[in-house]
Amino acid sequence: MLSELRPALVMLVLMTAITGLVYPLAVTGIAQTVFPKQANGSLIERDGEALGSELVGQPFSDPKYFWSRASATAPYPYNAAASSGSNLGPTNPALAKAVAARIQALREADPANQRAVPVDLVTASASGLDPHISPAAAEYQVARVAKARGADPSEVRALVAQHTVGRQLGVLGEPRVNVLELNLALDAAWDLRQTSVDAEQAIGGRHAS
């Protein structure tokens, strides 16, 4: 019996060491060396502070920002610890009611915009964490964002174009815009502009005195 037990125990210890220690350490080491950004969550950082991830969306409701897709995660939107969809079928009255409410919110935020609302702005993704919107969804919001920031729509549209990513390998997926990255770019551009305006006003004030 002991002769049969010994090989089993040796194999248990060996496989535990390989699969529990050697393999995880090797994979982690390779990932940290070759893909350090992706291995650490594809974090978006500004001034050393992590503001989010390229892979997980965030909700926005201020008119001066582009809004993300709806999220069905609980107990709050874009809860990365509870990725899920609504599981509501296309004929479910609850889905129709939710979509109607989202359309109303978009209309109220920009009453002058009477174009058709892109479907991804009023429906949730299967994960509830989608960080992207379609170029059409971004274009739909350009006028509202520009008005809220006192900017020319063409300037905002140019930023959207800069942050639009095409299909992978030219054929996989759809063109998309990362909402968090676009909103951070908006803040950076307008913060720089405000700094320039403040500097000009300060210089003008000194000349006037």
Short mmCIF file of C-alpha atoms in Angstrom, two decimals:
data_model
loop_
_atom_site.label_atom_id
_atom_site.label_comp_id
_atom_site.label_asym_id
_atom_site.label_seq_id
_atom_site.Cartn_x
_atom_site.Cartn_y
_atom_site.Cartn_z
CA MET A 1 0.00 0.00 0.00
CA LEU A 2 2.81 2.40 0.91
CA SER A 3 4.47 1.68 -2.42
CA GLU A 4 1.30 2.83 -4.16
CA LEU A 5 0.78 5.84 -1.89
CA ARG A 6 4.29 7.24 -2.32
CA PRO A 7 4.07 7.95 -6.09
CA ALA A 8 0.68 9.55 -5.57
CA LEU A 9 2.01 11.88 -2.88
CA VAL A 10 5.09 12.73 -4.95
CA MET A 11 2.88 13.55 -7.94
CA LEU A 12 0.59 15.67 -5.74
CA VAL A 13 3.50 17.71 -4.39
CA LEU A 14 5.09 18.04 -7.84
CA MET A 15 1.91 19.16 -9.60
CA THR A 16 1.06 21.51 -6.74
CA ALA A 17 4.47 23.15 -7.09
CA ILE A 18 4.22 23.38 -10.88
CA THR A 19 0.62 24.57 -11.20
CA GLY A 20 0.41 26.49 -7.94
CA LEU A 21 3.81 28.20 -7.91
CA VAL A 22 5.96 27.83 -11.02
CA TYR A 23 3.28 28.39 -13.64
CA PRO A 24 1.57 31.41 -11.97
CA LEU A 25 4.93 33.06 -11.28
CA ALA A 26 6.09 32.46 -14.86
CA VAL A 27 2.89 33.85 -16.38
CA THR A 28 2.90 36.85 -14.03
CA GLY A 29 6.56 37.55 -14.76
CA ILE A 30 6.05 37.38 -18.53
CA ALA A 31 2.94 39.56 -18.35
CA GLN A 32 4.62 42.20 -16.20
CA THR A 33 7.61 42.25 -18.55
CA VAL A 34 5.88 42.17 -21.94
CA PHE A 35 2.45 43.70 -21.18
CA PRO A 36 2.83 45.67 -17.92
CA LYS A 37 -0.04 48.11 -18.62
CA GLN A 38 -2.54 45.39 -19.51
CA ALA A 39 -1.37 43.14 -16.68
CA ASN A 40 -2.10 45.90 -14.17
CA GLY A 41 -5.63 46.62 -15.35
CA SER A 42 -5.06 48.99 -18.30
CA LEU A 43 -5.34 51.89 -15.86
CA ILE A 44 -5.77 55.47 -17.04
CA GLU A 45 -3.60 57.72 -14.89
CA ARG A 46 -3.17 61.48 -14.61
CA ASP A 47 -0.44 62.98 -12.42
CA GLY A 48 0.18 59.60 -10.84
CA GLU A 49 -3.46 59.09 -9.88
CA ALA A 50 -5.52 56.23 -11.30
CA LEU A 51 -8.78 57.65 -12.67
CA GLY A 52 -10.19 54.48 -14.14
CA SER A 53 -9.51 51.68 -16.58
CA GLU A 54 -9.64 51.55 -20.36
CA LEU A 55 -11.68 48.35 -19.98
CA VAL A 56 -14.38 49.46 -17.52
CA GLY A 57 -16.83 52.27 -18.24
CA GLN A 58 -17.97 54.99 -15.88
CA PRO A 59 -21.31 56.84 -15.68
CA PHE A 60 -21.48 60.53 -16.62
CA SER A 61 -24.49 62.83 -16.29
CA ASP A 62 -23.03 66.36 -16.55
CA PRO A 63 -23.99 67.96 -19.91
CA LYS A 64 -20.39 69.03 -20.51
CA TYR A 65 -19.30 65.39 -20.72
CA PHE A 66 -20.08 62.65 -23.19
CA TRP A 67 -22.41 60.12 -21.62
CA SER A 68 -21.69 56.40 -21.54
CA ARG A 69 -24.01 53.55 -22.35
CA ALA A 70 -26.61 52.51 -19.83
CA SER A 71 -25.48 49.91 -17.30
CA ALA A 72 -27.61 47.22 -15.68
CA THR A 73 -25.17 46.28 -12.92
CA ALA A 74 -26.31 46.42 -9.30
CA PRO A 75 -26.48 48.09 -6.86
CA TYR A 76 -25.05 50.94 -8.97
CA PRO A 77 -24.10 51.41 -12.63
CA TYR A 78 -20.72 50.14 -13.84
CA ASN A 79 -20.13 48.03 -10.75
CA ALA A 80 -17.10 46.02 -11.87
CA ALA A 81 -17.70 43.49 -9.09
CA ALA A 82 -21.13 42.56 -10.49
CA SER A 83 -20.87 42.47 -14.27
CA SER A 84 -24.24 41.60 -15.81
CA GLY A 85 -26.88 42.59 -18.30
CA SER A 86 -30.53 43.33 -17.66
CA ASN A 87 -31.63 39.95 -19.15
CA LEU A 88 -34.72 41.72 -20.47
CA GLY A 89 -36.02 40.42 -23.80
CA PRO A 90 -36.90 42.77 -26.68
CA THR A 91 -40.63 42.39 -26.00
CA ASN A 92 -40.36 42.98 -22.25
CA PRO A 93 -42.36 46.08 -21.20
CA ALA A 94 -39.71 46.91 -18.59
CA LEU A 95 -37.08 47.25 -21.32
CA ALA A 96 -39.34 49.45 -23.42
CA LYS A 97 -40.02 51.66 -20.40
CA ALA A 98 -36.30 51.94 -19.56
CA VAL A 99 -35.41 52.84 -23.15
CA ALA A 100 -38.16 55.46 -23.28
CA ALA A 101 -36.86 57.03 -20.05
CA ARG A 102 -33.32 57.17 -21.43
CA ILE A 103 -34.50 58.77 -24.66
CA GLN A 104 -36.41 61.38 -22.65
CA ALA A 105 -33.33 62.18 -20.56
CA LEU A 106 -31.25 62.70 -23.71
CA ARG A 107 -33.96 64.88 -25.27
CA GLU A 108 -34.25 67.01 -22.14
CA ALA A 109 -30.48 67.49 -22.00
CA ASP A 110 -30.45 68.77 -25.60
CA PRO A 111 -33.96 69.80 -26.71
CA ALA A 112 -32.74 71.22 -30.03
CA ASN A 113 -31.39 67.84 -31.10
CA GLN A 114 -34.21 66.02 -32.85
CA ARG A 115 -32.13 63.39 -34.59
CA ALA A 116 -32.72 59.70 -33.97
CA VAL A 117 -31.01 58.52 -30.80
CA PRO A 118 -28.32 55.88 -31.48
CA VAL A 119 -29.36 52.56 -30.00
CA ASP A 120 -26.23 52.11 -27.88
CA LEU A 121 -27.06 55.25 -25.90
CA VAL A 122 -30.33 53.78 -24.63
CA THR A 123 -29.46 50.11 -24.20
CA ALA A 124 -27.04 48.39 -21.83
CA SER A 125 -24.26 46.07 -22.91
CA ALA A 126 -24.26 42.40 -21.90
CA SER A 127 -21.51 43.08 -19.37
CA GLY A 128 -22.86 46.38 -18.08
CA LEU A 129 -19.26 47.64 -18.15
CA ASP A 130 -18.74 48.67 -21.79
CA PRO A 131 -16.31 51.64 -21.80
CA HIS A 132 -17.09 52.55 -25.41
CA ILE A 133 -19.82 54.18 -27.43
CA SER A 134 -20.19 54.21 -31.19
CA PRO A 135 -18.99 57.20 -33.26
CA ALA A 136 -22.67 57.87 -34.01
CA ALA A 137 -23.45 58.05 -30.28
CA ALA A 138 -20.56 60.48 -29.79
CA GLU A 139 -21.67 62.62 -32.74
CA TYR A 140 -25.19 62.77 -31.30
CA GLN A 141 -23.77 64.42 -28.16
CA VAL A 142 -21.33 66.86 -29.78
CA ALA A 143 -23.70 69.84 -29.85
CA ARG A 144 -24.71 69.43 -26.20
CA VAL A 145 -21.11 69.12 -24.99
CA ALA A 146 -19.97 72.07 -27.11
CA LYS A 147 -22.78 74.27 -25.81
CA ALA A 148 -22.09 73.34 -22.18
CA ARG A 149 -18.42 74.24 -22.62
CA GLY A 150 -18.97 77.33 -24.74
CA ALA A 151 -16.99 75.72 -27.55
CA ASP A 152 -17.32 75.42 -31.29
CA PRO A 153 -18.82 72.01 -32.21
CA SER A 154 -16.02 71.49 -34.74
CA GLU A 155 -13.46 71.58 -31.91
CA VAL A 156 -15.33 68.95 -29.93
CA ARG A 157 -15.87 66.88 -33.08
CA ALA A 158 -12.12 66.95 -33.74
CA LEU A 159 -11.45 65.49 -30.29
CA VAL A 160 -14.00 62.75 -30.97
CA ALA A 161 -12.19 61.90 -34.20
CA GLN A 162 -8.87 61.72 -32.36
CA HIS A 163 -10.31 59.23 -29.88
CA THR A 164 -12.17 57.05 -32.39
CA VAL A 165 -10.58 53.62 -32.75
CA GLY A 166 -11.20 51.56 -35.88
CA ARG A 167 -11.84 47.85 -36.28
CA GLN A 168 -9.15 45.52 -34.98
CA LEU A 169 -7.03 44.28 -37.89
CA GLY A 170 -9.43 46.22 -40.08
CA VAL A 171 -12.20 43.62 -39.85
CA LEU A 172 -12.93 42.73 -36.20
CA GLY A 173 -15.49 44.63 -34.15
CA GLU A 174 -16.81 48.11 -34.87
CA PRO A 175 -15.32 51.62 -34.67
CA ARG A 176 -15.64 52.89 -31.10
CA VAL A 177 -14.88 55.77 -28.76
CA ASN A 178 -13.62 55.32 -25.20
CA VAL A 179 -15.83 57.67 -23.17
CA LEU A 180 -13.52 58.16 -20.18
CA GLU A 181 -10.50 58.93 -22.36
CA LEU A 182 -12.52 61.38 -24.46
CA ASN A 183 -13.87 63.19 -21.40
CA LEU A 184 -10.41 63.46 -19.87
CA ALA A 185 -9.15 64.90 -23.17
CA LEU A 186 -11.99 67.44 -23.08
CA ASP A 187 -11.06 68.52 -19.57
CA ALA A 188 -7.39 68.78 -20.49
CA ALA A 189 -8.09 70.87 -23.59
CA TRP A 190 -10.46 73.28 -21.84
CA ASP A 191 -8.34 73.54 -18.70
CA LEU A 192 -5.43 74.60 -20.93
CA ARG A 193 -7.67 77.10 -22.70
CA GLN A 194 -8.89 78.55 -19.40
CA THR A 195 -5.29 78.88 -18.21
CA SER A 196 -4.46 80.85 -21.36
CA VAL A 197 -7.50 83.10 -20.90
CA ASP A 198 -6.61 83.76 -17.27
CA ALA A 199 -3.04 84.60 -18.27
CA GLU A 200 -4.22 87.02 -20.96
CA GLN A 201 -6.60 88.71 -18.52
CA ALA A 202 -3.82 89.05 -15.96
CA ILE A 203 -1.52 90.62 -18.54
CA GLY A 204 -4.29 92.95 -19.71
CA GLY A 205 -4.97 93.97 -16.13
CA ARG A 206 -1.34 94.90 -15.55
CA HIS A 207 -1.24 96.95 -18.74
CA ALA A 208 -4.45 98.76 -17.77
CA SER A 209 -3.01 99.68 -14.39
#
